[in-house]
Amino acid sequence: MASSLTNFTDEARIALDTLSGRAAGLFSPSLRLGVTGLSRAGKTVFISALVHNLIHGGRLPLFEAQKSGRIARAFLEEQPDDAVPRFQYEDHVAALVNDRVWPDSTRAISELRLTIEYESASGWNRLFSAGKLSVDIVDYPGEWLLDLPLLGKSFADFSREAVELAALPVRSDLSQDWRELASTVNPDADADEMTARRLAESFAAYLKACKLDERALSTLPPGRFLMPGDLEGSPALTFAPLMTLAQGRPRSGSLQAMMERRYEAYKTHVVKPFFREHITRLDRQIVLIDAMQALNAGPAAMADLERAVTEILSCFRPGRGNFLTDFFSRRIDRILVAATKADHLHHESHDRLQAIVRRLTDRAMTRANFSGAAVDVVAMAAVRSTREGTVKQGRETLPVIIGTPLKGETINGETFDGKAETAIFPGDLPEKVDTVFAGSSPDSAEPAIRFVRFRPPKLERTAEGVTLSLPHIRLDRALQFLIGDHLA
């Protein structure tokens, strides 16, 4: 699909941008790492924990360069893109470490440059390499990524797919108000601003309802309807799919003509620049998914998550170039799909969580005809908020996780105050992966687990009073896959 997202002019601009970046990289090697995921998947926490562990020499036994003592230091530098907001690392770490609250979610694109000084493991490389790598971490909402397929779809295609999705059993009650309103609209009627506004607001309300925990749905374009930013109230966001469409070309001045024009403006002025200026410049990518939330909501949410991952994979530009082509075109050669919040489960279920996400990813790759890049899957927690233990229940010993539930979380009717620590048996994920994807109704299978959210951990301190790095689960494995080869 990615090949249909640009035209000749776009590709020429991309080639010039890439050539400029590569020329600079000859003297200062850099790697652009994209971090994305749907809301509350943990993008902000992942980046903060990654940087904190590297700067503070965290425990990263599976990250070979750190394990072997070849990293001299890691530090933040001024980012190269002046027009992109800086990722506010210091504020986010202060929230995690000092206040023990989770930082605000990603609302727009941001960037951070982390530079690593290291000694190559190869004597030959030490002769020709400065032993310095800048990692430009680009953080962007997954909801925006799900807009990219719109570039290859007409307004009629967009409307038809939106209506079909809205009619699914898991969505039909949430979309009822919008569908009832849309069914009363004559596409050939004169364009009317208030009608367009009512339709857009009703459609956006339906998308926001789909996103709530009870349904935990993922495929919700247009993404700016959920995160409008400075576009809120603009004509480019005041459109909606139509239930019925006029035959042939819409009449000039009609409501359908207005909707089509604004849909095309959204693609031209919002979606295409995002793809051209950010996605096409990435070298590596991690896609964070909250599979736990989808599992909690049932098979219909898992099916929708698979649909979203398929759409995401179809938008990347995967592949391995050569010395010549790499000067004019960047390709993503490694993608990591990470199931976050593994600390909400006992480690005995981590392999099952990873197997579920691998199955989801494999199916999504098949549907997206995805090939050309190395893809791996991991179950992880960028910041581990629990520890493990056991409790006796009669003659049975249960594996539990121990942590401080967030204020307002409830378990069996008990509401927590955000201060008391407790031990929780979260349940076991099913042994058979297929059961997770069975059925399409929200009531077709009972979720295997129920989980609550925990506060960030209280960090340990050394005898000298030094605060240790943020604890994690398999953050080191993610680092090794994403950047380890560049530090060899």
Coordinates of C-alpha atoms in Angstrom, one line a residue:
M1 CA 0.0 0.0 0.0
A2 CA 2.9 2.4 0.8
S3 CA 3.7 2.7 -2.9
S4 CA 0.2 4.3 -3.5
L5 CA 0.7 6.9 -0.9
T6 CA 3.0 9.2 -2.9
N7 CA 3.3 10.6 -6.4
F8 CA 6.4 11.4 -8.4
T9 CA 6.8 14.9 -6.8
D10 CA 6.5 13.5 -3.3
E11 CA 9.2 10.9 -4.1
A12 CA 11.5 13.6 -5.5
R13 CA 11.2 15.6 -2.3
I14 CA 11.7 12.5 -0.2
A15 CA 14.9 11.7 -2.2
L16 CA 16.3 15.2 -1.7
D17 CA 15.5 15.1 2.0
T18 CA 17.1 11.7 2.3
L19 CA 20.2 12.7 0.4
S20 CA 20.7 15.7 2.7
G21 CA 20.3 13.6 5.8
R22 CA 22.7 10.9 4.5
A23 CA 25.3 13.5 3.7
A24 CA 25.2 14.8 7.2
G25 CA 25.3 11.3 8.5
L26 CA 28.7 10.6 6.9
F27 CA 30.3 12.8 9.6
S28 CA 27.8 12.2 12.4
P29 CA 26.2 8.7 12.1
S30 CA 22.5 8.7 13.2
L31 CA 19.6 6.3 13.3
R32 CA 15.9 7.5 13.2
L33 CA 13.8 5.3 15.5
G34 CA 10.0 5.7 15.2
V35 CA 7.9 4.9 18.3
T36 CA 4.2 4.5 17.7
G37 CA 1.2 2.7 19.2
L38 CA -2.4 3.3 19.8
S39 CA -3.4 5.5 22.8
R40 CA -2.4 4.3 26.2
A41 CA 0.0 1.7 24.8
G42 CA 2.8 3.3 26.7
K43 CA 4.8 5.3 24.1
T44 CA 5.8 8.1 26.4
V45 CA 6.8 5.7 29.2
F46 CA 8.8 3.5 26.7
I47 CA 10.9 6.5 25.5
S48 CA 11.4 7.9 29.0
A49 CA 12.5 4.5 30.3
L50 CA 14.8 3.8 27.3
V51 CA 16.6 7.1 27.8
H52 CA 16.7 6.9 31.6
N53 CA 18.3 3.4 31.6
L54 CA 20.9 4.3 29.0
I55 CA 21.9 7.6 30.6
H56 CA 22.0 6.1 34.1
G57 CA 23.6 2.7 33.2
G58 CA 20.5 0.6 34.0
R59 CA 20.3 -3.1 34.3
L60 CA 20.2 -4.3 30.6
P61 CA 21.7 -7.8 30.5
L62 CA 20.3 -8.6 27.0
F63 CA 21.7 -5.3 25.5
E64 CA 25.1 -6.6 24.4
A65 CA 26.9 -3.3 24.2
Q66 CA 25.9 -2.4 27.7
K67 CA 26.5 -5.9 29.1
S68 CA 30.1 -6.0 27.7
G69 CA 30.9 -2.5 29.1
R70 CA 31.5 -1.0 25.6
I71 CA 29.2 2.0 26.2
A72 CA 31.2 4.9 27.5
R73 CA 28.3 7.2 28.1
A74 CA 24.9 8.2 26.7
F75 CA 23.6 11.8 26.8
L76 CA 20.9 14.0 25.3
E77 CA 21.8 16.5 22.5
E78 CA 19.9 19.2 20.7
Q79 CA 17.6 17.6 18.1
P80 CA 18.2 18.3 14.4
D81 CA 14.6 19.2 13.5
D82 CA 13.8 22.7 14.8
A83 CA 10.2 22.6 13.6
V84 CA 9.3 19.5 15.6
P85 CA 8.4 19.8 19.3
R86 CA 10.9 18.3 21.7
F87 CA 9.9 15.2 23.7
Q88 CA 9.8 16.5 27.2
Y89 CA 11.9 13.8 28.8
E90 CA 12.8 15.6 32.0
D91 CA 9.1 16.3 32.8
H92 CA 8.1 12.7 32.1
V93 CA 10.8 11.2 34.2
A94 CA 10.0 13.6 37.1
A95 CA 6.4 12.4 36.9
L96 CA 7.5 8.8 37.1
V97 CA 10.3 9.0 39.7
N98 CA 9.2 11.9 41.9
D99 CA 5.4 11.9 41.8
R100 CA 4.9 8.2 40.9
V101 CA 2.3 9.1 38.3
W102 CA 2.2 8.1 34.7
P103 CA 3.1 11.0 32.3
D104 CA 0.6 12.5 29.9
S105 CA -0.1 10.5 26.8
T106 CA 1.2 11.4 23.3
R107 CA -1.0 14.0 21.8
A108 CA 1.2 15.1 18.8
I109 CA 4.5 14.3 17.2
S110 CA 7.7 15.0 19.2
E111 CA 11.4 14.1 18.9
L112 CA 14.5 13.6 21.1
R113 CA 18.2 13.0 20.2
L114 CA 20.1 10.5 22.3
T115 CA 23.8 10.2 21.5
I116 CA 25.7 7.1 22.5
E117 CA 29.5 7.0 22.7
Y118 CA 30.8 3.4 22.5
E119 CA 33.7 1.2 21.6
S120 CA 33.1 -1.2 18.7
A121 CA 33.5 -4.9 19.4
S122 CA 35.4 -5.2 16.1
G123 CA 39.0 -4.0 15.9
W124 CA 38.5 -3.2 12.2
N125 CA 35.4 -1.0 13.0
R126 CA 37.4 0.8 15.6
L127 CA 39.8 1.9 13.0
F128 CA 37.2 3.5 10.8
S129 CA 34.3 4.4 13.2
A130 CA 34.2 7.3 15.7
G131 CA 32.3 5.1 18.1
K132 CA 29.4 7.6 18.3
L133 CA 25.8 7.1 17.3
S134 CA 22.9 9.6 17.5
V135 CA 19.5 8.0 17.9
D136 CA 16.7 10.4 16.9
I137 CA 13.6 9.1 18.6
V138 CA 10.4 10.2 16.9
D139 CA 7.3 9.8 18.9
Y140 CA 3.9 10.0 17.1
P141 CA 0.3 8.8 17.8
G142 CA -0.7 5.5 16.2
E143 CA -4.1 7.1 15.4
W144 CA -2.3 9.4 13.0
L145 CA -0.6 6.4 11.3
L146 CA -4.0 4.8 10.7
D147 CA -4.9 7.7 8.6
L148 CA -2.3 6.8 6.0
P149 CA -4.4 4.2 4.2
L150 CA -6.9 7.1 3.4
L151 CA -4.4 8.4 0.9
G152 CA -5.3 5.5 -1.4
K153 CA -9.0 5.7 -0.8
S154 CA -11.7 7.9 -2.4
F155 CA -14.4 9.6 -0.3
A156 CA -16.8 6.9 -1.5
D157 CA -14.4 4.1 -0.3
F158 CA -14.0 5.9 3.0
S159 CA -17.8 6.2 3.4
R160 CA -18.5 2.6 2.5
E161 CA -15.9 1.2 4.9
A162 CA -16.9 3.5 7.7
V163 CA -20.6 2.4 7.4
E164 CA -19.6 -1.3 7.3
L165 CA -17.5 -1.0 10.4
A166 CA -20.2 1.0 12.3
A167 CA -22.7 -1.8 11.6
L168 CA -20.5 -4.5 13.3
P169 CA -22.1 -6.0 16.5
V170 CA -19.3 -4.6 18.7
R171 CA -19.9 -1.0 17.3
S172 CA -23.6 -0.8 16.3
D173 CA -24.9 0.5 19.6
L174 CA -22.1 3.1 19.8
S175 CA -22.7 4.3 16.3
Q176 CA -26.5 4.3 16.4
D177 CA -26.8 8.1 16.9
W178 CA -24.5 8.9 14.0
R179 CA -26.1 6.3 11.7
E180 CA -29.6 7.6 12.5
L181 CA -28.5 11.2 11.8
A182 CA -26.6 10.2 8.6
S183 CA -29.6 8.2 7.3
T184 CA -31.7 11.4 7.2
V185 CA -29.2 13.4 5.1
N186 CA -29.7 13.9 1.4
P187 CA -26.2 13.9 -0.3
D188 CA -27.6 16.0 -3.1
A189 CA -29.0 18.7 -0.8
D190 CA -27.3 22.1 -0.8
A191 CA -24.1 22.3 1.3
D192 CA -24.9 23.4 4.8
E193 CA -22.3 24.2 7.4
M194 CA -24.4 23.2 10.4
T195 CA -25.4 19.9 8.9
A196 CA -21.7 19.1 8.2
R197 CA -20.8 20.1 11.8
R198 CA -23.5 17.9 13.3
L199 CA -22.4 14.9 11.3
A200 CA -18.7 15.5 12.1
E201 CA -19.4 15.9 15.8
S202 CA -21.7 12.8 15.9
F203 CA -19.1 10.7 14.0
A204 CA -16.3 11.9 16.3
A205 CA -18.3 11.0 19.4
Y206 CA -18.9 7.5 18.1
L207 CA -15.1 7.1 17.5
K208 CA -14.3 8.3 21.0
A209 CA -16.8 5.9 22.5
C210 CA -15.2 3.0 20.6
K211 CA -11.9 3.9 22.3
L212 CA -13.1 3.5 25.9
D213 CA -12.0 0.5 28.0
E214 CA -15.3 -1.3 27.6
R215 CA -14.7 -1.9 23.9
A216 CA -11.0 -1.0 23.5
L217 CA -11.3 -0.8 19.7
S218 CA -8.4 0.3 17.6
T219 CA -9.3 1.0 14.0
L220 CA -10.7 4.5 14.3
P221 CA -9.8 6.8 11.4
P222 CA -9.6 9.7 10.9
G223 CA -7.1 10.0 13.7
R224 CA -7.3 13.8 14.1
F225 CA -11.0 13.4 15.0
L226 CA -9.6 11.8 18.3
M227 CA -6.6 14.1 18.6
P228 CA -7.4 17.3 16.6
G229 CA -4.7 19.5 18.1
D230 CA -4.6 23.0 16.5
L231 CA -6.9 21.8 13.7
E232 CA -10.0 21.6 16.0
G233 CA -12.9 23.4 14.4
S234 CA -11.2 23.8 11.0
P235 CA -13.1 22.8 7.8
A236 CA -10.5 20.1 7.2
L237 CA -12.0 18.3 10.3
T238 CA -15.6 19.2 9.6
F239 CA -16.6 16.3 7.5
A240 CA -17.9 12.8 7.9
P241 CA -18.7 9.7 5.9
L242 CA -22.2 9.7 4.3
M243 CA -24.6 6.8 4.5
T244 CA -25.8 7.2 0.9
L245 CA -24.0 8.7 -2.0
A246 CA -25.2 10.4 -5.2
Q247 CA -24.8 8.4 -8.4
G248 CA -21.8 9.5 -10.4
R249 CA -20.1 12.8 -9.8
P250 CA -21.8 14.9 -7.0
R251 CA -23.5 18.1 -8.0
S252 CA -21.4 21.2 -7.5
G253 CA -22.5 23.0 -4.3
S254 CA -24.1 19.9 -2.8
L255 CA -23.4 18.5 0.7
Q256 CA -21.6 15.5 -0.8
A257 CA -19.4 17.8 -2.9
M258 CA -18.5 19.7 0.3
M259 CA -17.7 16.5 2.2
E260 CA -15.5 15.2 -0.6
R261 CA -13.6 18.4 -0.9
R262 CA -12.9 18.5 2.8
Y263 CA -11.9 14.9 2.9
E264 CA -9.4 15.5 0.1
A265 CA -8.2 18.6 1.9
Y266 CA -7.6 16.5 5.0
K267 CA -5.5 14.0 3.0
T268 CA -3.6 16.8 1.2
H269 CA -2.8 19.1 4.1
V270 CA -2.8 16.8 7.1
V271 CA -2.1 13.2 6.2
K272 CA 0.3 13.4 3.3
P273 CA 2.8 15.9 4.9
F274 CA 2.9 13.6 8.0
F275 CA 3.8 10.6 5.8
R276 CA 6.3 12.5 3.7
E277 CA 8.1 14.4 6.5
H278 CA 8.2 11.8 9.2
I279 CA 7.3 8.2 8.2
T280 CA 9.5 8.1 5.1
R281 CA 12.5 9.2 7.1
L282 CA 12.5 6.3 9.6
D283 CA 15.2 3.6 9.8
R284 CA 13.7 1.5 12.6
Q285 CA 10.3 1.2 14.1
I286 CA 8.7 -0.1 17.3
V287 CA 4.9 -0.6 17.4
L288 CA 3.5 -0.7 21.0
I289 CA 0.2 -2.4 21.5
D290 CA -1.9 -2.7 24.7
A291 CA -2.9 -6.3 24.0
M292 CA -4.0 -6.6 27.6
Q293 CA -6.8 -4.1 27.2
A294 CA -8.0 -5.8 24.0
L295 CA -7.9 -9.2 25.7
N296 CA -9.8 -7.8 28.6
A297 CA -12.5 -6.5 26.2
G298 CA -12.9 -9.9 24.3
P299 CA -12.5 -11.4 20.9
A300 CA -14.1 -8.5 19.0
A301 CA -11.5 -6.1 20.4
M302 CA -8.7 -8.5 19.4
A303 CA -10.1 -8.7 15.9
D304 CA -10.1 -5.0 15.6
L305 CA -6.6 -4.7 17.0
E306 CA -5.5 -7.1 14.3
R307 CA -7.2 -5.0 11.7
A308 CA -5.3 -1.9 13.1
V309 CA -1.9 -3.6 13.1
T310 CA -2.6 -4.7 9.5
E311 CA -3.3 -1.1 8.5
I312 CA -0.2 0.1 10.3
L313 CA 2.1 -2.5 8.7
S314 CA 0.7 -1.7 5.2
C315 CA 1.9 2.0 5.6
F316 CA 5.5 1.4 6.3
R317 CA 8.2 1.4 3.7
P318 CA 10.0 -1.9 4.5
G319 CA 13.1 -3.3 2.9
R320 CA 16.9 -3.4 2.8
G321 CA 18.7 -1.0 0.4
N322 CA 22.2 -1.0 -0.8
F323 CA 25.0 1.6 -0.6
L324 CA 23.7 3.6 -3.6
T325 CA 19.9 3.4 -3.1
D326 CA 20.2 4.2 0.6
F327 CA 21.4 7.7 -0.3
F328 CA 18.0 8.5 -1.9
S329 CA 15.5 6.4 -0.1
R330 CA 15.2 5.3 3.5
R331 CA 13.6 1.9 4.3
I332 CA 12.6 0.5 7.6
D333 CA 14.6 -2.7 7.9
R334 CA 13.6 -3.7 11.5
I335 CA 10.2 -3.5 13.1
L336 CA 9.5 -4.6 16.7
V337 CA 5.9 -5.3 17.8
A338 CA 5.8 -5.0 21.6
A339 CA 2.9 -6.1 23.9
T340 CA 3.2 -3.6 26.8
K341 CA 2.2 -3.9 30.4
A342 CA 3.6 -7.4 30.8
D343 CA 4.1 -6.5 34.5
H344 CA 0.3 -6.9 34.9
L345 CA 0.8 -10.6 34.5
H346 CA 2.9 -13.2 36.4
H347 CA 5.9 -14.2 34.4
E348 CA 4.4 -17.6 33.9
S349 CA 2.0 -16.0 31.4
H350 CA 4.5 -13.9 29.5
D351 CA 5.2 -16.5 26.9
R352 CA 1.5 -16.9 26.3
L353 CA 1.1 -13.1 25.9
Q354 CA 4.0 -13.1 23.4
A355 CA 2.5 -16.0 21.5
I356 CA -0.8 -14.2 21.2
V357 CA 0.9 -11.1 19.8
R358 CA 3.0 -13.1 17.5
R359 CA -0.1 -14.8 16.1
L360 CA -1.8 -11.4 15.7
T361 CA 1.3 -10.0 14.0
D362 CA 1.8 -12.9 11.6
R363 CA -1.9 -12.8 10.6
A364 CA -1.6 -9.0 10.1
M365 CA 1.6 -9.4 8.0
T366 CA -0.2 -11.9 5.8
R367 CA -3.2 -9.7 5.2
A368 CA -1.0 -6.6 4.5
N369 CA 1.3 -8.6 2.1
F370 CA 4.2 -7.3 4.3
S371 CA 7.7 -8.3 3.5
G372 CA 11.2 -6.9 3.3
A373 CA 12.0 -6.1 6.9
A374 CA 12.9 -8.2 10.0
V375 CA 10.0 -8.3 12.4
D376 CA 10.1 -9.5 16.0
V377 CA 7.7 -9.7 18.8
V378 CA 8.2 -9.2 22.5
A379 CA 6.1 -9.0 25.7
M380 CA 7.6 -6.2 27.8
A381 CA 7.0 -3.5 30.4
A382 CA 9.2 -0.4 29.8
V383 CA 8.6 0.5 33.5
R384 CA 7.8 -2.4 35.8
S385 CA 5.2 -1.3 38.4
T386 CA 4.8 -4.7 40.2
R387 CA 6.8 -7.5 41.7
E388 CA 5.9 -11.1 42.0
G389 CA 5.0 -13.3 44.9
T390 CA 2.8 -16.2 46.0
V391 CA -0.2 -16.6 48.3
K392 CA -1.8 -19.6 49.9
Q393 CA -5.5 -20.2 49.1
G394 CA -6.5 -23.3 50.9
R395 CA -4.2 -26.1 49.7
E396 CA -3.4 -24.1 46.5
T397 CA -0.5 -21.7 46.1
L398 CA -1.3 -18.9 43.6
P399 CA 1.3 -16.8 41.8
V400 CA 0.4 -13.1 42.3
I401 CA 1.7 -9.7 41.4
I402 CA 2.2 -7.1 44.1
G403 CA 1.9 -3.3 43.5
T404 CA -0.1 -0.2 44.3
P405 CA -3.3 0.1 42.3
L406 CA -4.1 3.5 41.0
K407 CA -6.6 5.5 42.9
G408 CA -10.2 4.6 41.9
E409 CA -9.3 1.1 40.6
T410 CA -11.6 -1.6 41.9
I411 CA -11.2 -5.4 42.6
N412 CA -14.2 -7.4 43.7
G413 CA -16.0 -4.3 44.9
E414 CA -13.0 -2.9 46.8
T415 CA -11.9 0.6 45.6
F416 CA -8.3 1.5 46.1
D417 CA -7.0 4.8 47.4
G418 CA -3.7 4.9 45.4
K419 CA -1.6 4.4 48.5
A420 CA -2.2 0.8 49.7
E421 CA -0.1 -2.0 48.2
T422 CA -1.9 -5.2 47.5
A423 CA -1.3 -8.7 46.0
I424 CA -3.5 -9.6 43.0
F425 CA -4.0 -12.9 41.2
P426 CA -4.6 -11.6 37.6
G427 CA -5.5 -15.0 36.1
D428 CA -3.9 -17.0 33.4
L429 CA -3.9 -16.4 29.7
P430 CA -5.3 -19.4 27.7
E431 CA -2.8 -22.0 26.5
K432 CA -4.4 -22.2 23.1
V433 CA -3.9 -19.0 21.2
D434 CA -6.8 -19.6 18.8
T435 CA -9.3 -19.2 21.6
V436 CA -8.3 -15.5 21.9
F437 CA -9.3 -14.8 18.3
A438 CA -12.5 -17.0 18.3
G439 CA -15.8 -15.3 17.4
S440 CA -16.5 -11.7 16.5
S441 CA -19.2 -10.9 19.1
P442 CA -18.2 -9.1 22.3
D443 CA -20.0 -11.8 24.2
S444 CA -18.7 -14.8 22.2
A445 CA -16.0 -15.7 24.7
E446 CA -15.2 -14.8 28.3
P447 CA -12.0 -12.7 28.7
A448 CA -9.3 -14.9 30.3
I449 CA -8.0 -12.1 32.6
R450 CA -9.0 -9.0 34.5
F451 CA -6.4 -6.5 35.4
V452 CA -6.1 -3.2 37.2
R453 CA -3.6 -0.4 36.6
F454 CA -0.8 0.3 39.1
R455 CA 1.2 3.3 40.1
P456 CA 4.8 3.6 39.0
P457 CA 7.2 1.9 41.4
K458 CA 9.1 3.6 44.2
L459 CA 12.7 3.5 43.0
E460 CA 15.4 1.8 45.1
R461 CA 18.4 3.8 46.3
T462 CA 21.9 2.7 46.9
A463 CA 23.7 3.1 50.3
E464 CA 25.1 6.3 48.9
G465 CA 21.6 7.6 48.2
V466 CA 21.8 7.3 44.4
T467 CA 18.5 6.6 42.8
L468 CA 18.7 3.5 40.5
S469 CA 17.3 3.4 37.0
L470 CA 13.7 2.5 36.2
P471 CA 13.0 -1.2 36.5
H472 CA 11.6 -3.0 33.4
I473 CA 10.8 -6.2 31.7
R474 CA 12.7 -7.0 28.5
L475 CA 13.5 -3.4 27.6
D476 CA 17.0 -4.6 27.0
R477 CA 15.8 -7.2 24.5
A478 CA 13.9 -4.4 22.6
L479 CA 17.0 -2.2 22.6
Q480 CA 19.2 -5.1 21.3
F481 CA 16.9 -5.7 18.4
L482 CA 16.3 -2.0 17.5
I483 CA 19.9 -0.6 17.8
G484 CA 22.2 -3.3 18.9
D485 CA 23.7 -4.0 15.5
H486 CA 24.7 -0.3 15.1
L487 CA 26.8 -0.6 18.2
A488 CA 28.6 -3.8 17.3

